[in-house]
Coordinates of C-alpha atoms in Angstrom, one line a residue:
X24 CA 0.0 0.0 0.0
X25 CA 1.2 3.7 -0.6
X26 CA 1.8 6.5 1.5
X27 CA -1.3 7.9 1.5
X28 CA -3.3 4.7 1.2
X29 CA -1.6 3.9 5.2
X30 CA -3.0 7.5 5.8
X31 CA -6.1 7.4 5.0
X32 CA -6.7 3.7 6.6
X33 CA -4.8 5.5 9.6
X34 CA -7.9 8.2 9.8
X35 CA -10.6 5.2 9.4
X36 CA -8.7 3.4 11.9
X37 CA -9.2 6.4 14.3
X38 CA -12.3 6.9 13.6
X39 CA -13.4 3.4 14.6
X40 CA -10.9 3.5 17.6
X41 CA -13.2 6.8 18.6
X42 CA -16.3 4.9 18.3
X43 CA -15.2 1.9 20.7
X44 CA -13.9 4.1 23.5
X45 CA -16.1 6.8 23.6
X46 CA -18.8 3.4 24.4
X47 CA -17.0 1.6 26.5
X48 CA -15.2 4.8 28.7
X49 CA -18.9 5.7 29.1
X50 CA -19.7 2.0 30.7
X51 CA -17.2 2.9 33.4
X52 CA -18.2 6.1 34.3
X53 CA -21.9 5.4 34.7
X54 CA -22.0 5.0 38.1
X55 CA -20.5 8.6 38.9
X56 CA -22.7 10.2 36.8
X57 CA -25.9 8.8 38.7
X58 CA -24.2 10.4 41.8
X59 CA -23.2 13.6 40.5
X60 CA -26.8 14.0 38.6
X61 CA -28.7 11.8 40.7
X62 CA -30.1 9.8 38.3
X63 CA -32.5 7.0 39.2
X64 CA -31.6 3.4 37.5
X65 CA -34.6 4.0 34.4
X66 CA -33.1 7.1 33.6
X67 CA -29.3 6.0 33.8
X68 CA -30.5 3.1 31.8
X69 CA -31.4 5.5 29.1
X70 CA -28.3 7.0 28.8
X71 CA -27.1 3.7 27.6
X72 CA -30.3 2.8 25.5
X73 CA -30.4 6.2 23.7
X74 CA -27.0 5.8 21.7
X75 CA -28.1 1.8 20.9
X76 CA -31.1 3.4 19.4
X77 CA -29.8 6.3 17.6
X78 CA -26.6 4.0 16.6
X79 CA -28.5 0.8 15.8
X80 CA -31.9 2.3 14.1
X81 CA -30.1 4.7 11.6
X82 CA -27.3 2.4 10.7
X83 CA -28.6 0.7 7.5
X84 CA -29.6 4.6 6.3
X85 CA -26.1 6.1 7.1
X86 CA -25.0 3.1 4.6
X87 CA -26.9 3.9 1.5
X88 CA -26.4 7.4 2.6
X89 CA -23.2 7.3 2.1
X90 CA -23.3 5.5 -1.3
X91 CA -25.7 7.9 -2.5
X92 CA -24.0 11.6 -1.2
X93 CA -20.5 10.6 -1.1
X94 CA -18.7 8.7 1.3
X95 CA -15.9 11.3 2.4
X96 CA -19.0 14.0 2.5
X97 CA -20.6 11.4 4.7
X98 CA -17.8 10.4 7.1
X99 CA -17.1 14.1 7.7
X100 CA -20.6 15.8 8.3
X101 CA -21.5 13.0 10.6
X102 CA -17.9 13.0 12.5
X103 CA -18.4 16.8 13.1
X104 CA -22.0 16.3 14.9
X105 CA -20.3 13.2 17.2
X106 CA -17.5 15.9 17.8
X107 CA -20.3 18.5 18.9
X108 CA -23.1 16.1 20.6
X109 CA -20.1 14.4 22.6
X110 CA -19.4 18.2 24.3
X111 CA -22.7 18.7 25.0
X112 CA -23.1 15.5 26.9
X113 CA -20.0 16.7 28.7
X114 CA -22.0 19.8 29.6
X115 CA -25.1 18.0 30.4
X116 CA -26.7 19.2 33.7
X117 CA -30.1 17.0 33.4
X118 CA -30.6 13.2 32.9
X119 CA -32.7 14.3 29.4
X120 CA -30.0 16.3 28.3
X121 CA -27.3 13.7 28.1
X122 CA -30.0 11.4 26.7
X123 CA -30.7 13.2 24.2
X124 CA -26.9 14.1 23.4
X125 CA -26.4 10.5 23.0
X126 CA -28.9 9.5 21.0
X127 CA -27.6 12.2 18.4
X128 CA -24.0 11.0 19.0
X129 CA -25.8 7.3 18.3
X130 CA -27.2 8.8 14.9
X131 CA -23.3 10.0 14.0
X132 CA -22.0 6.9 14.7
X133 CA -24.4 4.7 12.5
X134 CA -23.8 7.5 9.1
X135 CA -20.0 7.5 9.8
X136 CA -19.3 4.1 10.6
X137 CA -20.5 2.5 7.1
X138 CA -18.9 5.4 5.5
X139 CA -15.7 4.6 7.1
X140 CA -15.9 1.1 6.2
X141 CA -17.1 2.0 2.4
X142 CA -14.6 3.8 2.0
X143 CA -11.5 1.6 2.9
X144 CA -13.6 -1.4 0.8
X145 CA -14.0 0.8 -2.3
X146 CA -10.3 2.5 -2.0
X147 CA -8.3 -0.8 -1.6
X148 CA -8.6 -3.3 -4.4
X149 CA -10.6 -6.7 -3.6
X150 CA -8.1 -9.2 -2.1
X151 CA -5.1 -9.2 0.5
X152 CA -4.7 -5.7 0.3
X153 CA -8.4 -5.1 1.2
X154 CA -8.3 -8.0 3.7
X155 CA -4.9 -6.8 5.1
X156 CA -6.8 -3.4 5.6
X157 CA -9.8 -4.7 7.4
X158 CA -7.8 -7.0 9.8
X159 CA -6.1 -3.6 11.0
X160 CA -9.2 -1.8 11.3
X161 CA -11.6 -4.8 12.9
X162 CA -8.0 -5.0 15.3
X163 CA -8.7 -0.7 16.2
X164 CA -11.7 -0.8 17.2
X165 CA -11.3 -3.9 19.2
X166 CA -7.8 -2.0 21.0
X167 CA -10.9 1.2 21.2
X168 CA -12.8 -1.1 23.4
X169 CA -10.1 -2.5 25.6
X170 CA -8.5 0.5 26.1
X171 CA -11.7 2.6 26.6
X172 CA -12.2 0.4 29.7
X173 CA -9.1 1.3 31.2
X174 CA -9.3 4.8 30.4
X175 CA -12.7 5.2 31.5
X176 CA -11.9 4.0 34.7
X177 CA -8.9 6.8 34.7
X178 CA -10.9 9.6 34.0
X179 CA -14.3 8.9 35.6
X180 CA -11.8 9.1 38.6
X181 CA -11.2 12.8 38.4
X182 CA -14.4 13.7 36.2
X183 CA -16.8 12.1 34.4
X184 CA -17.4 14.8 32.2
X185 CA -14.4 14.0 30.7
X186 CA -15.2 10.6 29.4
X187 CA -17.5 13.4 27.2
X188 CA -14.6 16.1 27.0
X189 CA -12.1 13.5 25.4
X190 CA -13.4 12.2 22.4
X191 CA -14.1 15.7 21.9
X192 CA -10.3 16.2 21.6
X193 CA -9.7 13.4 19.5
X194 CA -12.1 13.2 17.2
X195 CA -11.0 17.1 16.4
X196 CA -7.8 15.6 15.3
X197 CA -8.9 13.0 13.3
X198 CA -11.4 15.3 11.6
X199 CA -8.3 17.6 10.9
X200 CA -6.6 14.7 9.1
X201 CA -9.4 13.4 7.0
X202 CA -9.5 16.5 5.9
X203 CA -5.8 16.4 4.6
X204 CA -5.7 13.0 3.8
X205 CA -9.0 11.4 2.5
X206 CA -9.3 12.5 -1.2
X207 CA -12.6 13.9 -2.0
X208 CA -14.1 11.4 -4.2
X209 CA -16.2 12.5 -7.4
X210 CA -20.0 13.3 -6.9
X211 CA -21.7 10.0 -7.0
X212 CA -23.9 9.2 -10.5
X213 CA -27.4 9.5 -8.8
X214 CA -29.1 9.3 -12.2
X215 CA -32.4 7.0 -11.8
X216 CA -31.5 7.1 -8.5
X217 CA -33.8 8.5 -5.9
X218 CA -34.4 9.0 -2.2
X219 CA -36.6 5.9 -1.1
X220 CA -37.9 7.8 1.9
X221 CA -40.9 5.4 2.2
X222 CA -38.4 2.8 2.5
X223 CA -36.1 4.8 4.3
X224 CA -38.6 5.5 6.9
X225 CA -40.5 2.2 7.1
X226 CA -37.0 0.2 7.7
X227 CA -35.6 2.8 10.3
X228 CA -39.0 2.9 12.5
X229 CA -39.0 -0.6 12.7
X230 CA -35.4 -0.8 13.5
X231 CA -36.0 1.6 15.9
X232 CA -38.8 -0.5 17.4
X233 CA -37.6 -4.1 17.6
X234 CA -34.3 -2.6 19.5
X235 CA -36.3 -0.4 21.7
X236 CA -38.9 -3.6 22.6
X237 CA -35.4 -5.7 23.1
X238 CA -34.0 -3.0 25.3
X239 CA -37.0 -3.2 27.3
X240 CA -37.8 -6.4 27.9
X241 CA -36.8 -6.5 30.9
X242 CA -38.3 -3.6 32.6
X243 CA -41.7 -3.8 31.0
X244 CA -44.9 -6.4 30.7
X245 CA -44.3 -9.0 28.5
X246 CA -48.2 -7.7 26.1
X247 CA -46.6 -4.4 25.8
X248 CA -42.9 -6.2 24.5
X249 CA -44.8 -8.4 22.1
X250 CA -46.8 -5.5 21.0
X251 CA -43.7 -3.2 20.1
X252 CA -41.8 -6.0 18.3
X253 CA -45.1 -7.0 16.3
X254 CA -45.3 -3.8 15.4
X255 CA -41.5 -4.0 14.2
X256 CA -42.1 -6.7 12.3
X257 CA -45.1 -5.2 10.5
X258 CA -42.7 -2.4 9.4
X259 CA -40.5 -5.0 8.1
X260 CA -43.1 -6.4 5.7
X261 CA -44.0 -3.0 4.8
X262 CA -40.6 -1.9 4.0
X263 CA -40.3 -5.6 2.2
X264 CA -43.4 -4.5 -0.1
X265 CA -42.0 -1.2 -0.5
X266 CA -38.1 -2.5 -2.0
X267 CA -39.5 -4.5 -4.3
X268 CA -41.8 -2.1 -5.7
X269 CA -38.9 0.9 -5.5
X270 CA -37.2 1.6 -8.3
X271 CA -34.4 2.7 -6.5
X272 CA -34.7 0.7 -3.3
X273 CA -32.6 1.7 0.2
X274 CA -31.2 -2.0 -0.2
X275 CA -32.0 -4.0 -3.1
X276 CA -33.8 -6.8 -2.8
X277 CA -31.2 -9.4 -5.1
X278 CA -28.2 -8.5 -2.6
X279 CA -29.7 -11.2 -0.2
X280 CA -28.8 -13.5 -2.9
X281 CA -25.7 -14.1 -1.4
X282 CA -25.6 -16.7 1.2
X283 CA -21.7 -15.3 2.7
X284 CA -23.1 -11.8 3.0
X285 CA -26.7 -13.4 4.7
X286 CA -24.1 -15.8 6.8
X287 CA -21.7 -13.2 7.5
X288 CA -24.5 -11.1 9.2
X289 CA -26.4 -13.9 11.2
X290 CA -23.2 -15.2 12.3
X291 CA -22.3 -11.4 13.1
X292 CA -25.2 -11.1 14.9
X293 CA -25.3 -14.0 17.5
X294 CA -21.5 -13.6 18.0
X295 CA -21.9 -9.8 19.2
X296 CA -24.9 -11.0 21.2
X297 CA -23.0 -13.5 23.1
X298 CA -20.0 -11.4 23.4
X299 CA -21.6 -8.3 25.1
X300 CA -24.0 -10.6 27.1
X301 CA -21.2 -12.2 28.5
X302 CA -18.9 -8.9 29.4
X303 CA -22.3 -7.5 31.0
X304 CA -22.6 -10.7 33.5
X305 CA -18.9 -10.9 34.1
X306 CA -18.6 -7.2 35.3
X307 CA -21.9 -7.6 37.5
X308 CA -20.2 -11.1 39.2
X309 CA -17.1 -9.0 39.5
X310 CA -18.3 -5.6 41.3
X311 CA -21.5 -6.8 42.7
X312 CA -20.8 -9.9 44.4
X313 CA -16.9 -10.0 44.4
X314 CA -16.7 -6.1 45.4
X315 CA -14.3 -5.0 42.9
X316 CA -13.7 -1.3 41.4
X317 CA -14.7 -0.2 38.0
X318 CA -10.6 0.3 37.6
X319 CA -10.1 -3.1 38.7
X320 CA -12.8 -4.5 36.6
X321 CA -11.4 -2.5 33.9
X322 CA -7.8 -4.0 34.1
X323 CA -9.3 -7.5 34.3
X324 CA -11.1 -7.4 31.2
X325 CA -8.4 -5.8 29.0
X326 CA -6.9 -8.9 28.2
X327 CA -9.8 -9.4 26.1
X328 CA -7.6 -6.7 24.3
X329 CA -5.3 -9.4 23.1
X330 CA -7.1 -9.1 19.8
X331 CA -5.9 -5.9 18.9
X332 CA -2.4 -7.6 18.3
X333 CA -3.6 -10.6 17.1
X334 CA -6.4 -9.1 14.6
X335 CA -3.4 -7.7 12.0
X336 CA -0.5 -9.9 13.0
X337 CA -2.2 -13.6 13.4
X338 CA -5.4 -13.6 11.8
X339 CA -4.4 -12.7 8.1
X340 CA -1.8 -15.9 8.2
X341 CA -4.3 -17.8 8.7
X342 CA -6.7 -16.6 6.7
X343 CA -4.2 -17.3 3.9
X344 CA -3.9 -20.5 5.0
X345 CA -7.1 -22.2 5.8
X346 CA -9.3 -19.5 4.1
X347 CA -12.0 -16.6 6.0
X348 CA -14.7 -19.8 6.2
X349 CA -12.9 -21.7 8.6
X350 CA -11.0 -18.9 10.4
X351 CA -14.8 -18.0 11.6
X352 CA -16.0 -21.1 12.2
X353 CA -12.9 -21.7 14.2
X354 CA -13.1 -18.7 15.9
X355 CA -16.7 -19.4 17.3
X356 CA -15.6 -22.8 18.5
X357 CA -13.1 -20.4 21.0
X358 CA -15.5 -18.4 22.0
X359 CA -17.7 -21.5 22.9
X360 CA -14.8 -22.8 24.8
X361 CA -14.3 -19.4 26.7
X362 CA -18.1 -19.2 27.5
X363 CA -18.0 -23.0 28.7
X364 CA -15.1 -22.4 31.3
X365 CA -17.0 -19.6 32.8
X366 CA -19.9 -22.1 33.6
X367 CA -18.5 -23.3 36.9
X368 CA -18.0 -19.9 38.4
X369 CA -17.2 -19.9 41.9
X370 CA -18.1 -17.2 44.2
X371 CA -14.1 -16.8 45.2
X372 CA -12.8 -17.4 41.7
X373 CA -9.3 -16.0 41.7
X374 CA -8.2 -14.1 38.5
X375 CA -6.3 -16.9 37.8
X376 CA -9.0 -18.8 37.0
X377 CA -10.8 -16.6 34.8
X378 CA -7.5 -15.2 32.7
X379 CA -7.8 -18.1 30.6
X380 CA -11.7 -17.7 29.4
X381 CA -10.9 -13.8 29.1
X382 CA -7.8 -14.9 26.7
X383 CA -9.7 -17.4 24.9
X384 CA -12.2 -14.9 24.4
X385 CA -9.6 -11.9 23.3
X386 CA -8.5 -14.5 20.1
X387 CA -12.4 -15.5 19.3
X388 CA -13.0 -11.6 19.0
X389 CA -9.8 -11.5 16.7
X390 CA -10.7 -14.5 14.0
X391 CA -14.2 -13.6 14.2
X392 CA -14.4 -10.3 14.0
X393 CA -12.0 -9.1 11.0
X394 CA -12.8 -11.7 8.8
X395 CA -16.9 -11.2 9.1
X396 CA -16.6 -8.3 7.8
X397 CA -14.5 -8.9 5.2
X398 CA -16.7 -11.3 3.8
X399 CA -20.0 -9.4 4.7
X400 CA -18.7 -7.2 1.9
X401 CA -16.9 -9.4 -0.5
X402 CA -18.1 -9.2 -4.0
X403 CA -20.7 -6.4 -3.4
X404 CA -20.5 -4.0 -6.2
X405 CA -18.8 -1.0 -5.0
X406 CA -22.3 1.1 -5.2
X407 CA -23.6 -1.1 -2.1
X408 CA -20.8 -1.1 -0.5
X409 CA -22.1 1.0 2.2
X410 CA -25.3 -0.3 2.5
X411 CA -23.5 -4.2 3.2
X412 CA -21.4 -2.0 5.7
X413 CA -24.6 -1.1 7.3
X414 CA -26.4 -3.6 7.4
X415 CA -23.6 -5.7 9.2
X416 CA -22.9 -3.3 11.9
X417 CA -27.0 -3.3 12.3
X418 CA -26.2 -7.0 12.6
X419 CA -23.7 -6.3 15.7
X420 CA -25.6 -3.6 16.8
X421 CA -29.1 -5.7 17.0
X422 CA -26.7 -8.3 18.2
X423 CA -25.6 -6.5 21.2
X424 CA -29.2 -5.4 22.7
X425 CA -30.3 -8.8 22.1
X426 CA -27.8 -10.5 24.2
X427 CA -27.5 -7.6 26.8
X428 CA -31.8 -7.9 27.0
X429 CA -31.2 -12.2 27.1
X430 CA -28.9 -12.6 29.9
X431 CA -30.9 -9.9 31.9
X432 CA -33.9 -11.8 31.6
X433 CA -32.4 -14.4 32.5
X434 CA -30.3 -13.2 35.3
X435 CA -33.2 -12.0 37.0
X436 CA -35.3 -14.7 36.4
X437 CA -32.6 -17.4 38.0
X438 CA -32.0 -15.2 41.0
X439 CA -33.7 -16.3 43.9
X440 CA -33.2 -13.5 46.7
X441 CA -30.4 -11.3 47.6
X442 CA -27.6 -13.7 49.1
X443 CA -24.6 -14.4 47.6
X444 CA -25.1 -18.1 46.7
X445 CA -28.6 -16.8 44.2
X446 CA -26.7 -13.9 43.1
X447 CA -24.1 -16.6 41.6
X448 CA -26.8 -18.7 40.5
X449 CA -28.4 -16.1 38.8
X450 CA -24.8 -15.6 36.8
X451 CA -24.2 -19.1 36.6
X452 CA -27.8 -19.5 34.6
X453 CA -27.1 -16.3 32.5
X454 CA -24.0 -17.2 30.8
X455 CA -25.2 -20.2 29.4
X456 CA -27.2 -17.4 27.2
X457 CA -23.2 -16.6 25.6
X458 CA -22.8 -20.2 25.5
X459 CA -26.0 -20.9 23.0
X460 CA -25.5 -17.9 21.4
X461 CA -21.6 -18.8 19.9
X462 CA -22.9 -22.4 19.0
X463 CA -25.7 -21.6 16.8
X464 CA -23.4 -19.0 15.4
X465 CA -20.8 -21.7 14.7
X466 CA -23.7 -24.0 12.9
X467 CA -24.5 -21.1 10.8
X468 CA -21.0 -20.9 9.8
X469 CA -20.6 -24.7 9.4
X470 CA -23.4 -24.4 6.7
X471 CA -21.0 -22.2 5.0
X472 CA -17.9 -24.8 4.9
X473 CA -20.3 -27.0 3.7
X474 CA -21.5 -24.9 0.9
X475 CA -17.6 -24.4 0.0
X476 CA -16.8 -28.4 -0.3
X477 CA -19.7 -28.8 -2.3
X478 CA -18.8 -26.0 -4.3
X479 CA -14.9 -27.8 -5.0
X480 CA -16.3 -31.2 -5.1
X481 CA -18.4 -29.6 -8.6
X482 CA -15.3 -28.3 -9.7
X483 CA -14.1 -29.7 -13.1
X484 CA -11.3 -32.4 -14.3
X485 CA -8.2 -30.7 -13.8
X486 CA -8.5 -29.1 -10.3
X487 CA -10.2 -26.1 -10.9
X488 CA -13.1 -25.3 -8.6
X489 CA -15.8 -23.2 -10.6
X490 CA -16.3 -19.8 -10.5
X491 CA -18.4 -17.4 -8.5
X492 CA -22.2 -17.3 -9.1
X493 CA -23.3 -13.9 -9.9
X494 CA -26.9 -12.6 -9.0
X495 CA -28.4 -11.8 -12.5
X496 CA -29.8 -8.2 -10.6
X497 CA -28.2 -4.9 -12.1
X498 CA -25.2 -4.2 -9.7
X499 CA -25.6 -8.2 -8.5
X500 CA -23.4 -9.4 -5.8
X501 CA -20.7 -12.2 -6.2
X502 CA -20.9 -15.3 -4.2
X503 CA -17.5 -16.7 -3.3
X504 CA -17.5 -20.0 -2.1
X505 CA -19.0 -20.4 1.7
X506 CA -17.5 -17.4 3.8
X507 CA -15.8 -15.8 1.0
X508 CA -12.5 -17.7 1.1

């Protein structure tokens, strides 16, 4: 890669880095901003809920947006509102106020995330330089999370406002280099082209809703739940009806065809579900029953970190080497393991004994992670490749509120009483949610590896497999072999 192709995957790479710790500094801090505010538990709930909405109902528009207005025009607006919603959530003096602020700073995230991504799969050519380029970003904002944990902790301790104040600060800079460094790319060919606002809106209400019911689950009647996903659901039949009839549809119908991109994103899905489900239950076990500080929390879950190093070093080896279909599928057996040797937990584990689940963990996130989403866009023509960028990190994002919602439920449920022994049980029954969630993702994946072996078994005399099957669709979407390999 040139000069100024490094540079540019630098700014991306900071942008995603921005993303992960400005989330998970924010975990940290929440229990000194219910002090300083005095917040009751609905409303400091909110403050989490707001940005999964904004970031997770608006993420499959800020895709097509950005294949529609430009992807640098995208990134760059929307980086400037996170920079400005971020300082006023610093400033907040009211619960609403910093709810409000981050649900706006949700709505950035989800239009200049898929831009980001678009723009690194449409400016590096299809192949190891594109993979090599995803590994190092899926690795960022993997090292955002980690370190956001750490930092959090840091700076909650002297004010919380600054785990507002400090992406503020950063995101300045990186909005100061893609300015310099991210060419502007030509006005996009909109010709035939519209807005599908009926789609837009249909799809983004029932995002919107089917998050918000998950979110709630657990804090609501179980009519008034059904009634709110339902009513999801009906959007998504609308918005179904709608595509089909659009002439120019928000996602077009025929880019379903392709069973990696429709793998990719289930698998995407039930990893992220599992994986924040599990980081939820582990820092309840660890500050409410154990007693430990967010800081010490913090440091004992940054070894899940590991896959910042291993994301770019490790996982493109043996990508080349075995192919993304079994990297994935291997990496959800990990994660499996790592959810399994948390089953047991003891109510005086020593750190010891969790280190090697957390490590295990760390490498699942770094041969899962990367390579989803480099076959979530593989083969999409470069028009969609912002809305396959959005609809995978809807995927995660969907993901995440499911599994944080699941082990809730079921953490309460299992919890008989306020002793230490149900407390544990109440863990103990919760993290088999992770458990189910990685091994249904791995039999998706599976499905894929079979696809792949059928695919070579067809392949002529002379040890060629056959090529890619194209959707017949204008702008139709290759379908490499299983994952993408």
């Amino acid at each position: 890669m040139t000069g100024r192709a490094w540079g540019v995957l630098f700014v991306l790479c900071g942008a995603i880095f921005l993303e992960g710790i400005d989330v998970a500094m924010l975990n940290v801090a929440l229990p000194a901003i219910r002090d300083d505010l005095d917040l009751s538990t609905g409303t400091l709930q909110w403050v989490m809920s707001a940005y999964v909405l904004g970031y997770g109902g608006f993420m499959l528009l800020g895709g097509r947006a950005a294949d529609l207005f430009g992807r640098r025009r995208m990134f760059v607006l929307w980086l400037v509102v996170f920079l400005l919603f971020s300082g006023l959530g610093g400033l907040a003096t009211e619960g609403w106020m910093l709810i409000v602020a981050r649900f706006v700073t949700g709505v950035a995230a989800a239009f200049m995330t898929p831009a980001g991504l678009s723009i690194i799969t449409t400016g590096f050519p299809e192949g190891p330089q594109r993979d090599k380029a995803l590994l190092v970003y899926a690795g960022t904002a993997a090292g955002g999370f980690s370190i956001g944990l750490v930092v959090g902790g840091l700076l909650s301790a002297i004010d919380w406002r600054w785990v507002f104040f400090a992406p503020v600060i950063l995101s300045l800079g990186i909005l100061l280099a893609a300015l310099a460094l991210i060419p502007a790319s030509p006005r996009p060919d909109r010709t035939g082209q519209g807005v599908d606002l009926a789609g837009a809106v249909t799809v983004t209400a029932g995002i919107l809703l089917l998050v918000f019911g998950v979110e709630r689950a657990t804090h609501v009647p179980a009519a008034w739940t059904v009634g709110t996903v339902g009513t999801a659901l009906l959007l998504f039949l609308a918005f179904a009806v709608i595509e089909r009839a659009s002439s120019s549809p928000l996602v077009r119908p025929g880019i379903f065809r392709s069973g990696s991109l429709v793998r990719a994103n289930v698998a995407g899905l039930l990893f992220a579900a599992g994986f924040f489900g599990f980081q939820f239950i582990v820092v309840l076990y660890l500050q409410e029953l154990r007693g430990w500080s967010s800081l010490q929390t913090s440091f004992a879950l940054i070894v899940i970190g590991v896959d910042a190093v291993l994301s770019p070093l490790l996982t493109p080896k043996l990508v080349a080497r075995f192919g993304h279909a079994r990297v994935i599928f291997g990496g959800l057996l990990v994660a499996s393991l790592s959810y399994a040797l948390f089953l047991p937990l003891g109510a005086d584990w020593t750190y010891a004994a969790m280190f090697p689940g957390l490590l295990l963990l760390g490498v699942a996130f770094s041969l899962v992670y990367g390579p989803l989403t480099i076959v979530a866009t593989d083969g999409v023509a470069e028009e969609e490749q912002g809305v396959a960028g959005g609809l995978l990190y809807t995927s995660f994002q969907f993901g995440a509120a499911l599994g944080l919602s699941a082990v809730t439920a079921v953490n309460i449920t299992a919890t008989d009483g306020a002793s230490s022994a149900a407390l544990l049980d109440g863990y103990r029954a919760a993290l088999v949610v992770p458990l189910a969630a990685a091994l249904i993702a791995a039999a998706v994946s599976a499905s894929g590896l079979r696809t792949r072996r059928a695919r070579a078994d067809s392949a002529p005399a002379g040890g060629h497999r056959a090529g890619p099957e194209r959707s017949d669709a204008p702008g139709g979407v290759e379908q490499p072999a299983g994952f993408g390999s």
